[in-house]
mmCIF file with all atom_site columns, C-alpha atoms in Angstrom:
data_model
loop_
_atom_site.group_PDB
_atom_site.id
_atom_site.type_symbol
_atom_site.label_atom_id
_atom_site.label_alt_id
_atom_site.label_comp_id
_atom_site.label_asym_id
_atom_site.label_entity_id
_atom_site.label_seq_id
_atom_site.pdbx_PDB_ins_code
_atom_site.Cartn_x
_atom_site.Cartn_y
_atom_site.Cartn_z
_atom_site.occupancy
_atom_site.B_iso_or_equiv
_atom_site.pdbx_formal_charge
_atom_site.auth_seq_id
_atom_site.auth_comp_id
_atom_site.auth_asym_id
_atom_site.auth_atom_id
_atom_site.pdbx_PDB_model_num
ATOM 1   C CA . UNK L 1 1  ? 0.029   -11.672 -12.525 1.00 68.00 ? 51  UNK L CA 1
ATOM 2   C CA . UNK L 1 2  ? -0.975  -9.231  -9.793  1.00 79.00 ? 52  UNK L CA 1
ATOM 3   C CA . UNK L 1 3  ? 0.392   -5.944  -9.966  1.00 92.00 ? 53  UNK L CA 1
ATOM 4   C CA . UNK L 1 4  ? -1.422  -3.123  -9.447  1.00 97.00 ? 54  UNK L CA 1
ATOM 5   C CA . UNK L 1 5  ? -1.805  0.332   -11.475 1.00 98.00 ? 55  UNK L CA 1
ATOM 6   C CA . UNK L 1 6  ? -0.877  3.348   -10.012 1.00 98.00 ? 56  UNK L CA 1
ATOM 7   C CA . UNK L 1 7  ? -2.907  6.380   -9.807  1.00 98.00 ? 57  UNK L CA 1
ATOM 8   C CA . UNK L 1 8  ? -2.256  9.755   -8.785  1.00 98.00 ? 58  UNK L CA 1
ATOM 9   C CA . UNK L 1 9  ? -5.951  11.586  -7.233  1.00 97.00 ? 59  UNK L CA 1
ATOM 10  C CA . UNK L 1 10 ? -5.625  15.367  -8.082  1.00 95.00 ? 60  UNK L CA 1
ATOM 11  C CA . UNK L 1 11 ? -8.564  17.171  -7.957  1.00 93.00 ? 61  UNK L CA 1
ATOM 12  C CA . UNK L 1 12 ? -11.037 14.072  -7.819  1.00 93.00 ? 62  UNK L CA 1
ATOM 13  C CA . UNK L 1 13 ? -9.573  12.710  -11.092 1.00 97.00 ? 63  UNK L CA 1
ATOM 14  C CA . UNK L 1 14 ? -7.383  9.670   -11.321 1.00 97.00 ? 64  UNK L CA 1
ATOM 15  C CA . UNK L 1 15 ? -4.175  9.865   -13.334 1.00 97.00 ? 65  UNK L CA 1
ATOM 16  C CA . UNK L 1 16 ? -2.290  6.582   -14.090 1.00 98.00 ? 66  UNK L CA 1
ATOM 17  C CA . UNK L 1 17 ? 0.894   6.843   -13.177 1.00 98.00 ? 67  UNK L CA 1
ATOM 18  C CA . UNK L 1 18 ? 2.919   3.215   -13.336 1.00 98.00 ? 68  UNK L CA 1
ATOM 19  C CA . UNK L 1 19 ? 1.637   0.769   -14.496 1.00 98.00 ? 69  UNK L CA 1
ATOM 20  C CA . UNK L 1 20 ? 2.115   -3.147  -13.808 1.00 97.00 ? 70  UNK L CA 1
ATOM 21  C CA . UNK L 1 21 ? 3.524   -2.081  -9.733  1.00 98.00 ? 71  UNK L CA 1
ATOM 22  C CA . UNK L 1 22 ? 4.796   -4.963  -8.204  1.00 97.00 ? 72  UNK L CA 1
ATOM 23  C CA . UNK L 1 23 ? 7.009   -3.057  -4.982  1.00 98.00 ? 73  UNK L CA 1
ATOM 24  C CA . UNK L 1 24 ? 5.980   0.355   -3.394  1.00 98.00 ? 74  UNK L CA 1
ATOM 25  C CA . UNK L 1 25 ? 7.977   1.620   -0.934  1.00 98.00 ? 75  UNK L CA 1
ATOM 26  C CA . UNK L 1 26 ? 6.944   4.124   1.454   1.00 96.00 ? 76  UNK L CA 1
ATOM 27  C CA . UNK L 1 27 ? 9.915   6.439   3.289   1.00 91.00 ? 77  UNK L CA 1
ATOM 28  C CA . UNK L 1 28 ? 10.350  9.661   3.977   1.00 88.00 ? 78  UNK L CA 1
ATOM 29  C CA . UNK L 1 29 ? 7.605   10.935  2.287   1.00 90.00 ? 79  UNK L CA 1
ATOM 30  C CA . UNK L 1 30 ? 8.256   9.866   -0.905  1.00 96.00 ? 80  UNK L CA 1
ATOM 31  C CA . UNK L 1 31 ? 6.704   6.496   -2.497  1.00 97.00 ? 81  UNK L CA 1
ATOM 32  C CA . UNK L 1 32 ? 9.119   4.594   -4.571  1.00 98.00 ? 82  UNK L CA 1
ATOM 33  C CA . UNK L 1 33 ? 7.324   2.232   -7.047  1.00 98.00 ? 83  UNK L CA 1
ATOM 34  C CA . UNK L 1 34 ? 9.055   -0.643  -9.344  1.00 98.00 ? 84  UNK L CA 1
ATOM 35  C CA . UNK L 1 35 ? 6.822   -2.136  -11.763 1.00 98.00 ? 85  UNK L CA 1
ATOM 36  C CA . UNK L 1 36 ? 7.375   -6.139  -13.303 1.00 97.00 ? 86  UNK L CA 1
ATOM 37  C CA . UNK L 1 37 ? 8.723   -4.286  -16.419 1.00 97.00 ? 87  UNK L CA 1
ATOM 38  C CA . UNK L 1 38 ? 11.830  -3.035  -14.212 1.00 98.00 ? 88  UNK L CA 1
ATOM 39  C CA . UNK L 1 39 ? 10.284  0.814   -14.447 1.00 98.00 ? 89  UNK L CA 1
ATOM 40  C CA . UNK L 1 40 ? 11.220  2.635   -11.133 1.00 98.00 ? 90  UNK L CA 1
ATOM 41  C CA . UNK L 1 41 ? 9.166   5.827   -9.994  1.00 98.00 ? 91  UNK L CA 1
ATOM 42  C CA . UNK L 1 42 ? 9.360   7.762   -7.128  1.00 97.00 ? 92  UNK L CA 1
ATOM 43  C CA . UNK L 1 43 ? 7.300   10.654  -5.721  1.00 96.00 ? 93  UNK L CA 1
ATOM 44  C CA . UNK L 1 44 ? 6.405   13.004  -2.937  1.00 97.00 ? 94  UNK L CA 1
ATOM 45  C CA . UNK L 1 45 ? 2.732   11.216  -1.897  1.00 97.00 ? 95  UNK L CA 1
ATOM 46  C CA . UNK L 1 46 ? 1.021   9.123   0.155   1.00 96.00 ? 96  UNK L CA 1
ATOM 47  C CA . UNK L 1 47 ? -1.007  6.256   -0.435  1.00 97.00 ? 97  UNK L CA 1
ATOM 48  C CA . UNK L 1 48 ? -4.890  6.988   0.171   1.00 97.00 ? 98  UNK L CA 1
ATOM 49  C CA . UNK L 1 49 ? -6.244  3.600   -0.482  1.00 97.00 ? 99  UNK L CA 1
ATOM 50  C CA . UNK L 1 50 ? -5.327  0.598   -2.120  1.00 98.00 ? 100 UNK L CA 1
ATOM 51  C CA . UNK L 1 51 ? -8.120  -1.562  -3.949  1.00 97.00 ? 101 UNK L CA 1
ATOM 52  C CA . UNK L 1 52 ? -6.271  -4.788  -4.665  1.00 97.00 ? 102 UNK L CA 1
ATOM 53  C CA . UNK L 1 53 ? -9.262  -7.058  -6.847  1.00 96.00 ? 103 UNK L CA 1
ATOM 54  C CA . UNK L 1 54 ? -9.240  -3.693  -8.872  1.00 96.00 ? 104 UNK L CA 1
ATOM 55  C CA . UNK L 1 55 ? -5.786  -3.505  -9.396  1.00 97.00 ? 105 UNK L CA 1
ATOM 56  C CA . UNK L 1 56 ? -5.678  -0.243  -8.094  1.00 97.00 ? 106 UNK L CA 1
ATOM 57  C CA . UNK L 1 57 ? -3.571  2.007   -5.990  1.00 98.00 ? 107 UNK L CA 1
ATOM 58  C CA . UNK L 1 58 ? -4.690  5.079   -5.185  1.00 98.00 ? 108 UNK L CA 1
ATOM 59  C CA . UNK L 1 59 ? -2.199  8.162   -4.018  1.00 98.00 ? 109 UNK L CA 1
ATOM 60  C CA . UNK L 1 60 ? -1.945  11.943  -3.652  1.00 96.00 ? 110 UNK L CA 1
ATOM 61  C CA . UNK L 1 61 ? 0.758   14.237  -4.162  1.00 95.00 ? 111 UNK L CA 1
ATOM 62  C CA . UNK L 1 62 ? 2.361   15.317  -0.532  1.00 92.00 ? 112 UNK L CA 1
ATOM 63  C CA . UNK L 1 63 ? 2.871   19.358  -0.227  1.00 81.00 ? 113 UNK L CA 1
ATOM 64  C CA . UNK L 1 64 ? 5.723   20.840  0.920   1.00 67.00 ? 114 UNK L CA 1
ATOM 65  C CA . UNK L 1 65 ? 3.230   22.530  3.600   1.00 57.00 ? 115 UNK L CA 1
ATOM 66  C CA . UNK L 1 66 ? -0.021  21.319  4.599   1.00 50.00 ? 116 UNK L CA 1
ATOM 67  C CA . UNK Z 2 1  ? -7.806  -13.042 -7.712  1.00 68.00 ? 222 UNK Z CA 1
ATOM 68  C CA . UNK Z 2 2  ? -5.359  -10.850 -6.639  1.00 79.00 ? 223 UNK Z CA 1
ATOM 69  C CA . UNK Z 2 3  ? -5.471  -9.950  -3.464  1.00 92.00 ? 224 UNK Z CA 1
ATOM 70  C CA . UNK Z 2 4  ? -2.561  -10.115 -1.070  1.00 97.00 ? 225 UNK Z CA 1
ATOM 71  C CA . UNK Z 2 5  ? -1.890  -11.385 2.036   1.00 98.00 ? 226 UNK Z CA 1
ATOM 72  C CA . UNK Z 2 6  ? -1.345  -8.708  5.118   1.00 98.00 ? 227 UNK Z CA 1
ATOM 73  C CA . UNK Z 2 7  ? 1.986   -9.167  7.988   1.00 98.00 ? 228 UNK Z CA 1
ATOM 74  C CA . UNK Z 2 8  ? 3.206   -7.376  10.990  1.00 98.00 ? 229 UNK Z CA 1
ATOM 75  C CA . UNK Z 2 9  ? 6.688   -7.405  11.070  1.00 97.00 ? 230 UNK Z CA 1
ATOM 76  C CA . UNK Z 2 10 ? 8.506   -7.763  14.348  1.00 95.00 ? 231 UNK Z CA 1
ATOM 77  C CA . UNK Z 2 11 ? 11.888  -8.282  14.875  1.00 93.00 ? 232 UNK Z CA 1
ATOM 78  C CA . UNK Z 2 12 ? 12.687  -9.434  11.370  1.00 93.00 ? 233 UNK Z CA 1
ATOM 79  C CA . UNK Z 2 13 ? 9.986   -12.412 11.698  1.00 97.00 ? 234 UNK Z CA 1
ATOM 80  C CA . UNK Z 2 14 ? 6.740   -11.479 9.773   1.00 97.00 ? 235 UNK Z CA 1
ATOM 81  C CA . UNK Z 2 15 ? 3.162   -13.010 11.075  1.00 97.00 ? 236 UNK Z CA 1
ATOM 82  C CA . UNK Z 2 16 ? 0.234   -13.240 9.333   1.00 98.00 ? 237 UNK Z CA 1
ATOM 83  C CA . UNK Z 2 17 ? -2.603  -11.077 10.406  1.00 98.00 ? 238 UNK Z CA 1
ATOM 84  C CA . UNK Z 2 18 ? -5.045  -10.986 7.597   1.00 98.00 ? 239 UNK Z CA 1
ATOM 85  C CA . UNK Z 2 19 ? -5.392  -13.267 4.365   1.00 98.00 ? 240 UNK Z CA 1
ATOM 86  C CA . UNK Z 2 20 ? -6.745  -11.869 0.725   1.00 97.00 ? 241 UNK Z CA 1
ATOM 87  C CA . UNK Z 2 21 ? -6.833  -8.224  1.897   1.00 98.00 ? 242 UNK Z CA 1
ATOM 88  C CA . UNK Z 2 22 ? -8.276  -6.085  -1.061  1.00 97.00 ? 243 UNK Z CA 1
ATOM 89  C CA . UNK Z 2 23 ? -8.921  -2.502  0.288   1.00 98.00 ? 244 UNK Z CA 1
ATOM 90  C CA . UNK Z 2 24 ? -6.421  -1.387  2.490   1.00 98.00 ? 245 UNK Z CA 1
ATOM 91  C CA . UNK Z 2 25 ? -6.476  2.691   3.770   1.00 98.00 ? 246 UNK Z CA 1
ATOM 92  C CA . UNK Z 2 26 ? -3.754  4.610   5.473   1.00 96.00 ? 247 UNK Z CA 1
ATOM 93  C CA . UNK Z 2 27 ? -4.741  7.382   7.380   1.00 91.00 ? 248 UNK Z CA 1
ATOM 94  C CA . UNK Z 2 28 ? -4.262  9.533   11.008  1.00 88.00 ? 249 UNK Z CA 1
ATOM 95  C CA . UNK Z 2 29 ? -1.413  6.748   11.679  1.00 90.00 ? 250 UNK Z CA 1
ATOM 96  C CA . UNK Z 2 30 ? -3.940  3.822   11.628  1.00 96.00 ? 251 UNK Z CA 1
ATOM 97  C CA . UNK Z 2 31 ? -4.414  1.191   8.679   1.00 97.00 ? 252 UNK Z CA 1
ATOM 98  C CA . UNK Z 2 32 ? -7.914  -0.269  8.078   1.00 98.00 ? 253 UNK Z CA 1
ATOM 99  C CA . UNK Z 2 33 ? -7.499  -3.060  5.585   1.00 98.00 ? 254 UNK Z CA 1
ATOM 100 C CA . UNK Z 2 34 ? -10.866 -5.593  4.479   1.00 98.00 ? 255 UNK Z CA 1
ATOM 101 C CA . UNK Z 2 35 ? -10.588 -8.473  2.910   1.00 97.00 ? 256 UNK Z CA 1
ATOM 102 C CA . UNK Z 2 36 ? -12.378 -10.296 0.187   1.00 97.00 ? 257 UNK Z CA 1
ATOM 103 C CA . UNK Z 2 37 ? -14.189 -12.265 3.035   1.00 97.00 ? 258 UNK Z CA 1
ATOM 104 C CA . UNK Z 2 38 ? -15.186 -9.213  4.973   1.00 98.00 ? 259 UNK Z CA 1
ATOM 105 C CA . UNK Z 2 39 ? -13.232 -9.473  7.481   1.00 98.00 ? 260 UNK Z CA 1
ATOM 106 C CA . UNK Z 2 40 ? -12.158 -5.952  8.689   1.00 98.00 ? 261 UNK Z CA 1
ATOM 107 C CA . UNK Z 2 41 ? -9.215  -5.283  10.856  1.00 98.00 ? 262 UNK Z CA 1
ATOM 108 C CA . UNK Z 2 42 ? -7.590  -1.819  12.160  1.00 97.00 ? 263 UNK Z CA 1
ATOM 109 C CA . UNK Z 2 43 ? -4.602  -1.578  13.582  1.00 96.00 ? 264 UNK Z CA 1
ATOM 110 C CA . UNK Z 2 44 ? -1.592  1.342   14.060  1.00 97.00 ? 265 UNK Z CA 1
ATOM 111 C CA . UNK Z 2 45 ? 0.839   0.844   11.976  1.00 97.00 ? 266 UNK Z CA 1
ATOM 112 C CA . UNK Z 2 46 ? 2.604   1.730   8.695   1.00 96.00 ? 267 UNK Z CA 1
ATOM 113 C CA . UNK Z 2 47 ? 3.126   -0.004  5.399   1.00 97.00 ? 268 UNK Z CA 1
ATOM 114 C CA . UNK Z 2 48 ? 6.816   -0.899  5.139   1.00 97.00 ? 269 UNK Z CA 1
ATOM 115 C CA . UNK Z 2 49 ? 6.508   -2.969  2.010   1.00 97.00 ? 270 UNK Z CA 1
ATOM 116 C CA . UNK Z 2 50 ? 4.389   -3.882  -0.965  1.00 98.00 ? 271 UNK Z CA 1
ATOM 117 C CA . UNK Z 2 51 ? 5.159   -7.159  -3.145  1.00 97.00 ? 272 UNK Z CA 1
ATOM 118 C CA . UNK Z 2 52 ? 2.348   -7.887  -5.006  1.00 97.00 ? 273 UNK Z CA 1
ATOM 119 C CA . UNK Z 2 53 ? 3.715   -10.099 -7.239  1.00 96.00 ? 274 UNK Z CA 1
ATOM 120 C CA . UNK Z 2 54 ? 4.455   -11.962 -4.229  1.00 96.00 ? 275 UNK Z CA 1
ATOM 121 C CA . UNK Z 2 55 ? 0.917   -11.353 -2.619  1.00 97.00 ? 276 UNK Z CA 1
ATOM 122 C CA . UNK Z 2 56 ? 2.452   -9.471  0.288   1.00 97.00 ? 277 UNK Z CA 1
ATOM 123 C CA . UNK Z 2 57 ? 1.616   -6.264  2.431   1.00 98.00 ? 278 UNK Z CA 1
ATOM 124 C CA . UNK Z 2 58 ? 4.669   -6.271  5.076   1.00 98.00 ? 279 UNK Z CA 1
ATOM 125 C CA . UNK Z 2 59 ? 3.074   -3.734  7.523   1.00 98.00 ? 280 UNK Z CA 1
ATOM 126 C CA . UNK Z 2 60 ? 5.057   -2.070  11.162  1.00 96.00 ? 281 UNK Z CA 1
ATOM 127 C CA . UNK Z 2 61 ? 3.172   -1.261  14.517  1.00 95.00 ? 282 UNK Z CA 1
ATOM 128 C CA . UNK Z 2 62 ? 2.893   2.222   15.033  1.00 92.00 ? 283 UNK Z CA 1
ATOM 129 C CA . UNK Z 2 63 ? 4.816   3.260   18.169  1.00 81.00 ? 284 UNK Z CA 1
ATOM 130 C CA . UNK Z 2 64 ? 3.235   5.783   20.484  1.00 67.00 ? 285 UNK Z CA 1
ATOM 131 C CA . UNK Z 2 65 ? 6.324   7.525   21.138  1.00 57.00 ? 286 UNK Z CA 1
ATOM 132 C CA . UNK Z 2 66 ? 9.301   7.139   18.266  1.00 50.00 ? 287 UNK Z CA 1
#
């Protein structure tokens, strides 16, 4: 299979967050994730790289004022 | 390897525009995606979709004016 994991990037440290993502959704600000388990997430980030032969995807938290 | 193929959508019809993408980065309304070849391409637009399962990056052209 070839999901992706999902990472948060705070503070130069990478923090999985989903595992196994197969859709990511970007809208409004918010990423919505379901994984091939049927696990949903959704937060306030955007995506700052994807790295697909890793199996990674890479985002940061969006604040309310940048 | 599990890299995923990139498409523009337009008007519901989505065309290929770059095969076995693995890094792909967002950023200042641009997307600069290279692929396990090497092959880099840059273009404006937004991610509207993953489905990695499916091997798919569904991608929208950035508008100058929305």
């Amino acid at each position: 299979m070839c999901e992706a994991n999902a990472y948060l990037r705070r503070n130069g440290k990478d923090q999985l967050i989903l595992e196994a993502v197969d859709k990511l959704i970007p809208q409004a600000g918010q990423i919505s994730m379901i994984n091939i388990f049927g696990q949903q997430k959704t937060l306030k980030a955007r995506i700052i790289e994807l790295a697909l032969v890793d199996h990674k995807i890479i985002l940061e938290e969006l604040q309310e004022e940048l």
